[in-house]
Amino acid sequence: QRFPLPDFRSPYLGPQPIQHRHQGNGPDPALWFPHQHDEVKEGLDGPGHLLFHSIEEVLDALDLVCIMSVNPGFGGQKFIEGTVDKVSRLRAMRKEGEHEFLIEVDGGVGRQNAGILVDAGADVLVAGSSVFKAEDPEAEVAVLKAAGTAVVQ
């Protein structure tokens, strides 16, 4: 059964993606929300133990795949090193299948791994504690942006 979505467009932030949070053995496309606005994006929030074969069949329907690089629940956790390999594998799947989804990494992201993640294929990095616990959060954001930009160029 599909449910109607409210209008999530924001006059301040622009289009906001909606992520279908998946945690389990495999996503069930029957439970997904249809695209009701061009601005609404379909996303999948995969836990760190995400099994890639469980999402292959739905990659065409996705605008974003989020790989959790910590165990969800609280900030300040250590980055799970195996995440870099998962990002690389997901990038290869995107290329092979000619998919257009973005790859997001959420958790444990900081100056020590931002460039490595972008180099592996991440398009979006979510940094919390590394920014908000920094002495100068604005400067920390600049460092993270520079790390990603240096890899892309």
mmCIF file of C-alpha atoms in Angstrom:
data_model
loop_
_atom_site.group_PDB
_atom_site.id
_atom_site.type_symbol
_atom_site.label_atom_id
_atom_site.label_comp_id
_atom_site.label_asym_id
_atom_site.label_seq_id
_atom_site.Cartn_x
_atom_site.Cartn_y
_atom_site.Cartn_z
ATOM 1 C CA GLN A 1 0.000 0.000 0.000
ATOM 2 C CA ARG A 2 1.294 3.457 -0.865
ATOM 3 C CA PHE A 3 0.705 6.524 1.242
ATOM 4 C CA PRO A 4 0.499 10.141 0.083
ATOM 5 C CA LEU A 5 3.407 12.383 1.040
ATOM 6 C CA PRO A 6 3.131 15.911 2.348
ATOM 7 C CA ASP A 7 4.872 18.632 0.374
ATOM 8 C CA PHE A 8 8.467 18.775 1.667
ATOM 9 C CA ARG A 9 9.622 21.704 -0.444
ATOM 10 C CA SER A 10 11.267 24.417 1.607
ATOM 11 C CA PRO A 11 11.418 28.083 0.564
ATOM 12 C CA TYR A 12 14.665 28.375 2.562
ATOM 13 C CA LEU A 13 16.529 25.175 1.784
ATOM 14 C CA GLY A 14 15.105 24.159 -1.573
ATOM 15 C CA PRO A 15 14.215 20.538 -2.367
ATOM 16 C CA GLN A 16 14.786 18.178 0.524
ATOM 17 C CA PRO A 17 15.479 14.506 -0.111
ATOM 18 C CA ILE A 18 13.390 11.927 1.679
ATOM 19 C CA GLN A 19 15.202 8.770 2.640
ATOM 20 C CA HIS A 20 13.404 5.472 2.977
ATOM 21 C CA ARG A 21 15.260 4.114 5.989
ATOM 22 C CA HIS A 22 16.025 0.461 5.480
ATOM 23 C CA GLN A 23 17.344 -1.847 8.130
ATOM 24 C CA GLY A 24 16.860 -5.551 7.606
ATOM 25 C CA ASN A 25 17.409 -8.235 5.006
ATOM 26 C CA GLY A 26 16.394 -6.260 1.953
ATOM 27 C CA PRO A 27 14.332 -3.271 0.878
ATOM 28 C CA ASP A 28 10.720 -3.861 -0.062
ATOM 29 C CA PRO A 29 9.862 -1.555 -2.991
ATOM 30 C CA ALA A 30 6.150 -2.112 -2.320
ATOM 31 C CA LEU A 31 6.540 -0.028 0.842
ATOM 32 C CA TRP A 32 8.234 2.878 -0.902
ATOM 33 C CA PHE A 33 6.621 6.212 -1.517
ATOM 34 C CA PRO A 34 6.053 7.125 -5.156
ATOM 35 C CA HIS A 35 7.630 10.272 -6.561
ATOM 36 C CA GLN A 36 4.864 12.819 -6.062
ATOM 37 C CA HIS A 37 7.030 15.864 -6.620
ATOM 38 C CA ASP A 38 10.061 16.225 -8.834
ATOM 39 C CA GLU A 39 11.828 17.617 -5.776
ATOM 40 C CA VAL A 40 11.308 14.512 -3.621
ATOM 41 C CA LYS A 41 14.127 11.975 -3.820
ATOM 42 C CA GLU A 42 14.057 8.275 -3.039
ATOM 43 C CA GLY A 43 16.841 7.209 -0.721
ATOM 44 C CA LEU A 44 18.011 4.151 1.120
ATOM 45 C CA ASP A 45 19.732 4.379 4.470
ATOM 46 C CA GLY A 46 21.743 1.203 4.761
ATOM 47 C CA PRO A 47 23.180 0.039 8.056
ATOM 48 C CA GLY A 48 26.886 -0.762 8.245
ATOM 49 C CA HIS A 49 26.135 -4.452 7.738
ATOM 50 C CA LEU A 50 24.160 -3.751 4.525
ATOM 51 C CA LEU A 51 24.229 -6.684 2.125
ATOM 52 C CA PHE A 52 24.744 -5.400 -1.406
ATOM 53 C CA HIS A 53 22.857 -8.233 -3.083
ATOM 54 C CA SER A 54 19.804 -7.133 -1.088
ATOM 55 C CA ILE A 55 19.637 -3.746 -2.818
ATOM 56 C CA GLU A 56 20.696 -4.535 -6.404
ATOM 57 C CA GLU A 57 17.140 -4.891 -7.670
ATOM 58 C CA VAL A 58 16.109 -1.422 -6.496
ATOM 59 C CA LEU A 59 19.136 0.699 -7.449
ATOM 60 C CA ASP A 60 17.372 2.113 -10.522
ATOM 61 C CA ALA A 61 14.667 3.574 -8.287
ATOM 62 C CA LEU A 62 17.094 5.351 -5.964
ATOM 63 C CA ASP A 63 18.429 8.878 -6.000
ATOM 64 C CA LEU A 64 20.658 8.308 -2.970
ATOM 65 C CA VAL A 65 22.172 5.410 -1.034
ATOM 66 C CA CYS A 66 23.447 6.242 2.446
ATOM 67 C CA ILE A 67 26.059 3.997 4.022
ATOM 68 C CA MET A 68 26.179 4.294 7.791
ATOM 69 C CA SER A 69 29.814 4.303 8.879
ATOM 70 C CA VAL A 70 28.976 4.025 12.581
ATOM 71 C CA ASN A 71 26.285 2.203 14.514
ATOM 72 C CA PRO A 72 23.312 4.611 14.475
ATOM 73 C CA GLY A 73 22.237 6.078 17.768
ATOM 74 C CA PHE A 74 24.730 8.556 19.147
ATOM 75 C CA GLY A 75 27.449 10.907 17.956
ATOM 76 C CA GLY A 76 31.197 10.741 18.392
ATOM 77 C CA GLN A 77 31.642 7.103 17.404
ATOM 78 C CA LYS A 78 34.722 5.719 15.709
ATOM 79 C CA PHE A 79 34.517 5.391 11.928
ATOM 80 C CA ILE A 80 34.090 1.782 10.722
ATOM 81 C CA GLU A 81 37.072 1.288 8.386
ATOM 82 C CA GLY A 82 35.278 -1.254 6.169
ATOM 83 C CA THR A 83 33.067 1.601 4.994
ATOM 84 C CA VAL A 84 35.635 2.742 2.422
ATOM 85 C CA ASP A 85 35.466 -0.663 0.713
ATOM 86 C CA LYS A 86 31.657 -0.531 0.745
ATOM 87 C CA VAL A 87 31.701 2.903 -0.890
ATOM 88 C CA SER A 88 34.069 1.595 -3.588
ATOM 89 C CA ARG A 89 31.837 -1.431 -4.208
ATOM 90 C CA LEU A 90 28.751 0.752 -4.410
ATOM 91 C CA ARG A 91 30.501 3.090 -6.867
ATOM 92 C CA ALA A 92 31.366 0.063 -9.041
ATOM 93 C CA MET A 93 27.725 -1.106 -8.915
ATOM 94 C CA ARG A 94 26.594 2.388 -9.905
ATOM 95 C CA LYS A 95 28.953 2.438 -12.877
ATOM 96 C CA GLU A 96 28.182 -1.122 -14.000
ATOM 97 C CA GLY A 97 24.440 -0.601 -13.885
ATOM 98 C CA GLU A 98 24.625 2.952 -15.255
ATOM 99 C CA HIS A 99 22.706 4.154 -12.202
ATOM 100 C CA GLU A 100 22.604 7.803 -11.174
ATOM 101 C CA PHE A 101 22.156 7.626 -7.390
ATOM 102 C CA LEU A 102 24.363 9.620 -5.045
ATOM 103 C CA ILE A 103 26.483 7.835 -2.450
ATOM 104 C CA GLU A 104 26.276 9.332 1.031
ATOM 105 C CA VAL A 105 28.402 8.394 4.035
ATOM 106 C CA ASP A 106 27.061 9.207 7.494
ATOM 107 C CA GLY A 107 29.000 8.854 10.726
ATOM 108 C CA GLY A 108 32.572 9.234 11.893
ATOM 109 C CA VAL A 109 33.369 11.545 8.983
ATOM 110 C CA GLY A 110 36.149 14.030 9.610
ATOM 111 C CA ARG A 111 39.267 15.570 8.143
ATOM 112 C CA GLN A 112 41.154 12.262 8.491
ATOM 113 C CA ASN A 113 38.845 10.370 6.099
ATOM 114 C CA ALA A 114 36.875 12.899 4.009
ATOM 115 C CA GLY A 115 39.276 12.819 1.058
ATOM 116 C CA ILE A 116 39.572 9.025 1.207
ATOM 117 C CA LEU A 117 35.771 8.668 1.115
ATOM 118 C CA VAL A 118 35.355 11.053 -1.815
ATOM 119 C CA ASP A 119 38.166 9.258 -3.653
ATOM 120 C CA ALA A 120 36.353 5.946 -3.034
ATOM 121 C CA GLY A 121 33.173 7.349 -4.602
ATOM 122 C CA ALA A 122 31.213 9.223 -1.922
ATOM 123 C CA ASP A 123 29.239 12.203 -3.218
ATOM 124 C CA VAL A 124 27.790 13.380 0.097
ATOM 125 C CA LEU A 125 29.471 13.344 3.515
ATOM 126 C CA VAL A 126 27.566 13.826 6.765
ATOM 127 C CA ALA A 127 29.802 15.150 9.538
ATOM 128 C CA GLY A 128 28.431 15.829 12.993
ATOM 129 C CA SER A 129 30.770 15.560 15.956
ATOM 130 C CA SER A 130 33.883 16.422 13.947
ATOM 131 C CA VAL A 131 32.276 19.777 13.129
ATOM 132 C CA PHE A 132 30.262 20.578 16.239
ATOM 133 C CA LYS A 133 33.012 19.579 18.679
ATOM 134 C CA ALA A 134 35.683 21.511 16.782
ATOM 135 C CA GLU A 135 37.069 24.713 18.291
ATOM 136 C CA ASP A 136 36.092 26.510 15.082
ATOM 137 C CA PRO A 137 33.189 24.666 13.372
ATOM 138 C CA GLU A 138 33.245 26.947 10.304
ATOM 139 C CA ALA A 139 36.942 26.272 9.779
ATOM 140 C CA GLU A 140 36.343 22.534 10.161
ATOM 141 C CA VAL A 141 33.641 22.637 7.479
ATOM 142 C CA ALA A 142 36.088 24.468 5.207
ATOM 143 C CA VAL A 143 38.705 21.745 5.795
ATOM 144 C CA LEU A 144 36.169 19.025 4.941
ATOM 145 C CA LYS A 145 35.044 20.829 1.800
ATOM 146 C CA ALA A 146 38.649 21.326 0.725
ATOM 147 C CA ALA A 147 39.422 17.633 1.252
ATOM 148 C CA GLY A 148 36.555 16.650 -1.011
ATOM 149 C CA THR A 149 37.274 19.325 -3.588
ATOM 150 C CA ALA A 150 40.976 18.396 -3.831
ATOM 151 C CA VAL A 151 40.046 14.802 -4.685
ATOM 152 C CA VAL A 152 37.409 15.787 -7.255
ATOM 153 C CA GLN A 153 39.740 18.157 -9.109
#
